[in-house]
Tab-separated table of C-alpha atoms and ligand atoms in Angstrom:
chain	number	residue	atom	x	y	z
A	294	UNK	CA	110.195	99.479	139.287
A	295	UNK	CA	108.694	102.566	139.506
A	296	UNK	CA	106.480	102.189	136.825
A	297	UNK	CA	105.048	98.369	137.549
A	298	UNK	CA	104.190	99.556	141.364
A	299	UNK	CA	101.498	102.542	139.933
A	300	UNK	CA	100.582	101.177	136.859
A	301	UNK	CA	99.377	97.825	135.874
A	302	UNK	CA	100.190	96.966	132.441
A	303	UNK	CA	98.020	96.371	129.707
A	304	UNK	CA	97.893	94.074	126.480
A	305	UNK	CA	94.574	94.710	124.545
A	306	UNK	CA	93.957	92.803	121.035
A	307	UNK	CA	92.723	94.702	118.526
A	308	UNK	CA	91.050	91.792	115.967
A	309	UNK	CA	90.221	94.586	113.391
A	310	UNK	CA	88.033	93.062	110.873
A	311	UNK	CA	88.738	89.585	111.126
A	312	UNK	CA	86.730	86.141	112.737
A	313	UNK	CA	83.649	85.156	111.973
A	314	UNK	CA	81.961	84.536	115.460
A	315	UNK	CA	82.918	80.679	115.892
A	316	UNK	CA	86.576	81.769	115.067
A	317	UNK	CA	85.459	84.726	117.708
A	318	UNK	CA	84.798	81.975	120.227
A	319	UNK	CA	87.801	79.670	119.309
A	320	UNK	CA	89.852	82.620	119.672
A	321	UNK	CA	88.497	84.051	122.813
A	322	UNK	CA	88.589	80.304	125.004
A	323	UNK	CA	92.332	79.971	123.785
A	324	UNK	CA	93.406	83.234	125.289
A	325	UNK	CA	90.728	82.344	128.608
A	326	UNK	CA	92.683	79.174	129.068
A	327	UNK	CA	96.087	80.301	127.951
A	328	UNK	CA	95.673	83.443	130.958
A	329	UNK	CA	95.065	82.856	134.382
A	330	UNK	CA	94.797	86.260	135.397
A	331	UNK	CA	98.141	88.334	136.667
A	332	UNK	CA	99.158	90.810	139.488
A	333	UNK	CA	100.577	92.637	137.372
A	334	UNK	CA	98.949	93.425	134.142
A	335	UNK	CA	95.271	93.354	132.214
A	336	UNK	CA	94.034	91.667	129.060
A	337	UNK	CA	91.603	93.302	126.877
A	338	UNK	CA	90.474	91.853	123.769
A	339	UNK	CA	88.453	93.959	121.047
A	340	UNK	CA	86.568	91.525	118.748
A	341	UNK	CA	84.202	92.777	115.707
A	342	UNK	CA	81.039	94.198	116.728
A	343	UNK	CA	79.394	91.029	115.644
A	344	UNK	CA	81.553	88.751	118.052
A	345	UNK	CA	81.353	91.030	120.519
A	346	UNK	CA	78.375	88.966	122.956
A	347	UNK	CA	79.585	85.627	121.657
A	348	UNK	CA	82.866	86.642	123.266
A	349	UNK	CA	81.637	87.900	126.212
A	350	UNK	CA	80.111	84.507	127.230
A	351	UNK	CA	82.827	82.543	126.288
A	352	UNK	CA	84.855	84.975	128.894
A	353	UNK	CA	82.787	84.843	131.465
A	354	UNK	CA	84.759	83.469	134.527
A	355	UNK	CA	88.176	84.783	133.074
A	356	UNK	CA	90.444	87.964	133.786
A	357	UNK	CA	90.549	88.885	130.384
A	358	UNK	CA	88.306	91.822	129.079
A	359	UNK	CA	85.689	92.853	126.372
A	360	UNK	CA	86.634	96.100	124.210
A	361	UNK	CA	84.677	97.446	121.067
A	362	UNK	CA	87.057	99.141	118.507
A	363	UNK	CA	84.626	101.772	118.108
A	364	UNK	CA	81.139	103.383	119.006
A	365	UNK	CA	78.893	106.293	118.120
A	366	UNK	CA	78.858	109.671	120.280
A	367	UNK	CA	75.206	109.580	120.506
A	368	UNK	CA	73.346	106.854	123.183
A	369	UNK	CA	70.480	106.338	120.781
A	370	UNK	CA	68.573	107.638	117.745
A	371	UNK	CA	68.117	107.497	114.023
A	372	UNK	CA	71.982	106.708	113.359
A	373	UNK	CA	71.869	104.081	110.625
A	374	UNK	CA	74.765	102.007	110.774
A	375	UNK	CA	76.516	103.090	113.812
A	376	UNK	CA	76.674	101.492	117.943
A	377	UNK	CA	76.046	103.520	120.735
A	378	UNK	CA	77.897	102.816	123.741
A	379	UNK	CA	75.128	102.048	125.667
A	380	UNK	CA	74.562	99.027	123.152
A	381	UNK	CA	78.427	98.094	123.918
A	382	UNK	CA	77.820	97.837	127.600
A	383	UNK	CA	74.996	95.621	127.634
A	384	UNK	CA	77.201	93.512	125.190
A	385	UNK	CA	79.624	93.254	128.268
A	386	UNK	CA	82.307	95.798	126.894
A	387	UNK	CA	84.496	97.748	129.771
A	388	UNK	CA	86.609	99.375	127.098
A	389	UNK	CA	86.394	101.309	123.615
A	390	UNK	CA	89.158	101.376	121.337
A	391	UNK	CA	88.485	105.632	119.736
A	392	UNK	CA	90.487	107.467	116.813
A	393	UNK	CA	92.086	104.085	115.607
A	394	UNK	CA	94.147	105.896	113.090
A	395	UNK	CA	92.431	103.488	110.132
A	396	UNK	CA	88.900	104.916	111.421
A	397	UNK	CA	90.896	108.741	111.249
A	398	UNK	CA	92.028	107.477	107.373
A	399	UNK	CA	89.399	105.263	106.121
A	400	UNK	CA	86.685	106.754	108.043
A	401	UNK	CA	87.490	110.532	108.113
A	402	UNK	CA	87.561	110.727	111.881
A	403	UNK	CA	88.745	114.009	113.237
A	404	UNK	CA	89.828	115.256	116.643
A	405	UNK	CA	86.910	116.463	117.349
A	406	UNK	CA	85.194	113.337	116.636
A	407	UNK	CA	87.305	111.391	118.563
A	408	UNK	CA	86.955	113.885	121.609
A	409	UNK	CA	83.042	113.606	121.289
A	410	UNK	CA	83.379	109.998	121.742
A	411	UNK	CA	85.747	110.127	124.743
A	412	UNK	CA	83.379	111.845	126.040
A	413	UNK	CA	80.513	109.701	125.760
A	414	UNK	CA	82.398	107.088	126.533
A	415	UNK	CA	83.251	108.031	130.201
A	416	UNK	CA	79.740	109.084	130.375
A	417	UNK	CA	78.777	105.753	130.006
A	418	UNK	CA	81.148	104.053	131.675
A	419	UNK	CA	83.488	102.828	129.376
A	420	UNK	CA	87.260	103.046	129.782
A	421	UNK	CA	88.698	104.854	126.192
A	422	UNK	CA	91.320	103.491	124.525
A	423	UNK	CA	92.764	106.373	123.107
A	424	UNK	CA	95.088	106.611	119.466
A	425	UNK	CA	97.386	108.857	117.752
A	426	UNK	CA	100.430	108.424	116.233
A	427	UNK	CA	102.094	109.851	113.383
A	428	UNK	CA	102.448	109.318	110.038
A	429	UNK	CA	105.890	108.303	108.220
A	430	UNK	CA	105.357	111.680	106.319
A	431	UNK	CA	105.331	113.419	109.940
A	432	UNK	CA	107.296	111.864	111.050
A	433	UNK	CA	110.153	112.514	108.293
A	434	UNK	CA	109.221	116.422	108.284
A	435	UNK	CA	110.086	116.330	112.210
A	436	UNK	CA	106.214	116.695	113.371
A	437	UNK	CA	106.020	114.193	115.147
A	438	UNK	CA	105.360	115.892	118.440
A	439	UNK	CA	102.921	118.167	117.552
A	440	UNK	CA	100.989	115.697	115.696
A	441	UNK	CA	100.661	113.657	118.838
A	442	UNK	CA	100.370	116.573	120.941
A	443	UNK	CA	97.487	117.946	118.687
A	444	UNK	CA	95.877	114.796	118.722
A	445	UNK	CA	95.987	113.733	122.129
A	446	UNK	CA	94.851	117.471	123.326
A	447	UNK	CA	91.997	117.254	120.847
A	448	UNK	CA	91.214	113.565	122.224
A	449	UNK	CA	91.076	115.325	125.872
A	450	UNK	CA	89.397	118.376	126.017
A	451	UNK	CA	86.908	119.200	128.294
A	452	UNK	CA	87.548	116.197	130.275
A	453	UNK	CA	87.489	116.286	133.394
A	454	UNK	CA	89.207	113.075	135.117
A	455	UNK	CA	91.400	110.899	133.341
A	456	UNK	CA	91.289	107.943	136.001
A	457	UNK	CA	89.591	105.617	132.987
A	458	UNK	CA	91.269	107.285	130.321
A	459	UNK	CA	93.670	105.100	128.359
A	460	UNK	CA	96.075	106.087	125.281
A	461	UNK	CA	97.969	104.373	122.797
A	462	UNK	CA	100.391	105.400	120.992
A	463	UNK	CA	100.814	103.995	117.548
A	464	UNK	CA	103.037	105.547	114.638
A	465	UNK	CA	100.824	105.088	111.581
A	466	UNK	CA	103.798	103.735	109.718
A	467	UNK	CA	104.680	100.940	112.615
A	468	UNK	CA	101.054	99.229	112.144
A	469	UNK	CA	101.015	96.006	110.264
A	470	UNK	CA	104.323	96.804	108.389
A	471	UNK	CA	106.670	94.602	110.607
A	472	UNK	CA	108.666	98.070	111.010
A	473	UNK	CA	108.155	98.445	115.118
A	474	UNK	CA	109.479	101.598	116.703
A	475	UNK	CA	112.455	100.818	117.949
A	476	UNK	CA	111.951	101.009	122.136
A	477	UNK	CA	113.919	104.653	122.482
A	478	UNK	CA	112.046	105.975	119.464
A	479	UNK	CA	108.377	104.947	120.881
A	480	UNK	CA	109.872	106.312	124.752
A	481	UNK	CA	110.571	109.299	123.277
A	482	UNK	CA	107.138	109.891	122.684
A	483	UNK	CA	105.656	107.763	125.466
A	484	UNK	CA	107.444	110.531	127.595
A	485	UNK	CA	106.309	113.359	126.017
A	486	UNK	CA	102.615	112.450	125.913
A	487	UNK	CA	103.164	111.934	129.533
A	488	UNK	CA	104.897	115.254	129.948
A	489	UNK	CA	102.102	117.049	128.053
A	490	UNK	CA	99.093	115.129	130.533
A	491	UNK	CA	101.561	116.581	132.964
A	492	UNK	CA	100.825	119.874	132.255
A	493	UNK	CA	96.959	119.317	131.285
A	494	UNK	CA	95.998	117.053	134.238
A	495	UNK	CA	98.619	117.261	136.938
A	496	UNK	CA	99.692	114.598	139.329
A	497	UNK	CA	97.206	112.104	137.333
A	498	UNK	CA	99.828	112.147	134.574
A	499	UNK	CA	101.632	109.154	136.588
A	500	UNK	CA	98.764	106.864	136.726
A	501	UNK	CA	97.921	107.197	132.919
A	502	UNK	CA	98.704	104.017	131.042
A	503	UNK	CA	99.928	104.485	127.805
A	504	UNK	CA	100.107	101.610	125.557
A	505	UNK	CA	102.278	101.266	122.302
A	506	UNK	CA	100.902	99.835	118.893
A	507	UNK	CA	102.110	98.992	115.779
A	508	UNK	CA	103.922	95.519	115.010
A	509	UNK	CA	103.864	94.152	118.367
A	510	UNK	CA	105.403	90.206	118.463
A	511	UNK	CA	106.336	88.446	121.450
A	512	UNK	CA	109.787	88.444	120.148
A	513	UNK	CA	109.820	92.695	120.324
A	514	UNK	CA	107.758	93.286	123.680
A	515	UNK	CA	110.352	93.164	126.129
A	516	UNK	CA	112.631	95.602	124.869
A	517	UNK	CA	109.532	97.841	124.865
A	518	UNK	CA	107.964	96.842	127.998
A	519	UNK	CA	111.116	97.538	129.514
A	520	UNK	CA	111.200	101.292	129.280
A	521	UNK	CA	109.816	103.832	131.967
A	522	UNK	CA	106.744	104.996	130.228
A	523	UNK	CA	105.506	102.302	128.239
A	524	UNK	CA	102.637	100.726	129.909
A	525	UNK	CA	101.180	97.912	127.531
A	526	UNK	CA	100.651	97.109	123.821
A	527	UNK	CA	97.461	97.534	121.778
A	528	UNK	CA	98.330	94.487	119.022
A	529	UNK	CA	96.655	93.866	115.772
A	530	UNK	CA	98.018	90.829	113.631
A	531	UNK	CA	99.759	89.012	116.827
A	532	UNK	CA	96.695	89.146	118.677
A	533	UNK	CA	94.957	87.007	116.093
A	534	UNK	CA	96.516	83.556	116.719
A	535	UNK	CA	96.380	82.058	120.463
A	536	UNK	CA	100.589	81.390	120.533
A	537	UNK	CA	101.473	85.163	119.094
A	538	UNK	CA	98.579	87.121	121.533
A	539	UNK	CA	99.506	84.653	124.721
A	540	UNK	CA	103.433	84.662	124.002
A	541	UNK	CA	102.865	88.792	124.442
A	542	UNK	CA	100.830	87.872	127.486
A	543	UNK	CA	103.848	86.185	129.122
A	544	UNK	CA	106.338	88.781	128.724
A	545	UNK	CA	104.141	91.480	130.930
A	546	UNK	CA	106.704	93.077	132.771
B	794	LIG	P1	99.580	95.682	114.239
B	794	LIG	O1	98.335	96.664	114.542
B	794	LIG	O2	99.976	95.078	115.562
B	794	LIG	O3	99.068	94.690	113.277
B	794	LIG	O4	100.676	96.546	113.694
B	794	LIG	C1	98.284	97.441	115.704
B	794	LIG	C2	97.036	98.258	115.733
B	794	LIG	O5	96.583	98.724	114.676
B	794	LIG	O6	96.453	98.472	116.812
């Protein structure tokens, strides 16, 4: 009870690199009509850069947000290749999914990396959506913790308020596998992130949502929406098709 009086939930799609931009706009009026808008919780969705103004039209008028899954640390400059976050919010983008743990192993993002773009993206308004998560390796050789601390302390440093900060938590070996964390593994380490923003940022720790990721169905999201510090989902393959991303919607606690 607690928990859904200070802090709203949140269920963000992550689309990854999928939809072309007319499958972008299919997707993005199915999830408009399919969600009203709630007391409760938030909807984010985080389309390919490509999609990303085509869905922000065909949201205009709806509850449901626009998220990048990445950007630059830089507003401007000779960057080939990259989007500044700047460009993101005159695409209409309130949020930016950072340190994706496929950007931190395909793409050789590091802590620091990540923390230079948390940065920028509070600078410019953006709310962060915030990963780490362990791998299975870690997580066999009993790491788990200080991976996660180590990456969410690396994620935060130097910042100053975390009123827009968002993380997620998503074990590397829970996304797009079908193997979910079961609800008391991913509390486990819901509570300590929250214990460790305890001791970083204070009182501010209880407002912080943290989201889980990694195999998210409708059928699994009550049992993890219905412990104390788990504050949303960040959901890859269900948030593709209208039914899966909207039956996820439905169960917001
Ligand atoms: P998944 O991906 O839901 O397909 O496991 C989650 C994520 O990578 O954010």
């Amino acid at each position: 009870m607690r928990r859904i009086l200070m802090r709203k939930w949140i269920v963000a799609g992550n689309w990854k690199m999928h939809n072309t931009i007319a499958e972008s706009i299919a997707l993005a009026r199915a999830i408009k009509e399919g969600f009203s808008g709630s007391a409760n919780g938030e909807v984010v969705v985080a389309p390919p850069f490509t999609a990303l103004s085509a869905v922000g039209d065909a949201l205009k008028g709806s509850a449901v947000r626009l998220a990048a899954q990445n950007m630059y640390s830089e507003d401007k400059g000779a960057f080939t290749g990259e989007i500044s976050p700047v460009m993101l919010k005159d695409a209409g983008c309130a949020c930016v999914i950072i340190g994706h743990s496929e950007r931190r192993k395909f793409f050789s993002e590091t802590d620091d990396g990540v923390n230079a773009k948390v940065k920028k993206a509070l600078a410019a308004g953006l709310k962060p959506i915030v990963c780490v998560g362990e791998t299975d390796e870690e997580r066999v050789q009993g790491v788990t913790q200080s991976v996660v601390g180590r990456q969410v302390r690396g994620a935060l440093a130097g910042v100053e308020k975390l009123d827009d900060v968002v993380i997620a938590y998503e074990p590397v070996w829970a996304i797009g596998t079908g193997k979910v964390a079961t609800s008391a593994q991913a509390e486990e380490v819901h509570a300590f992130v929250r214990g460790l923003i305890r001791e970083l940022f204070g009182a501010a720790a209880e407002e912080l949502r943290i989201l889980y990721g990694g195999s998210v169905t409708k059928d699994n999201v009550a049992e993890l929406a219905a412990m104390e510090d788990i504050d949303g989902a960040l959901v890859g393959g269900a948030s593709l098709k209208p039914d899966g991303f909207l039956g996820i919607i439905a169960k917001m606690p």
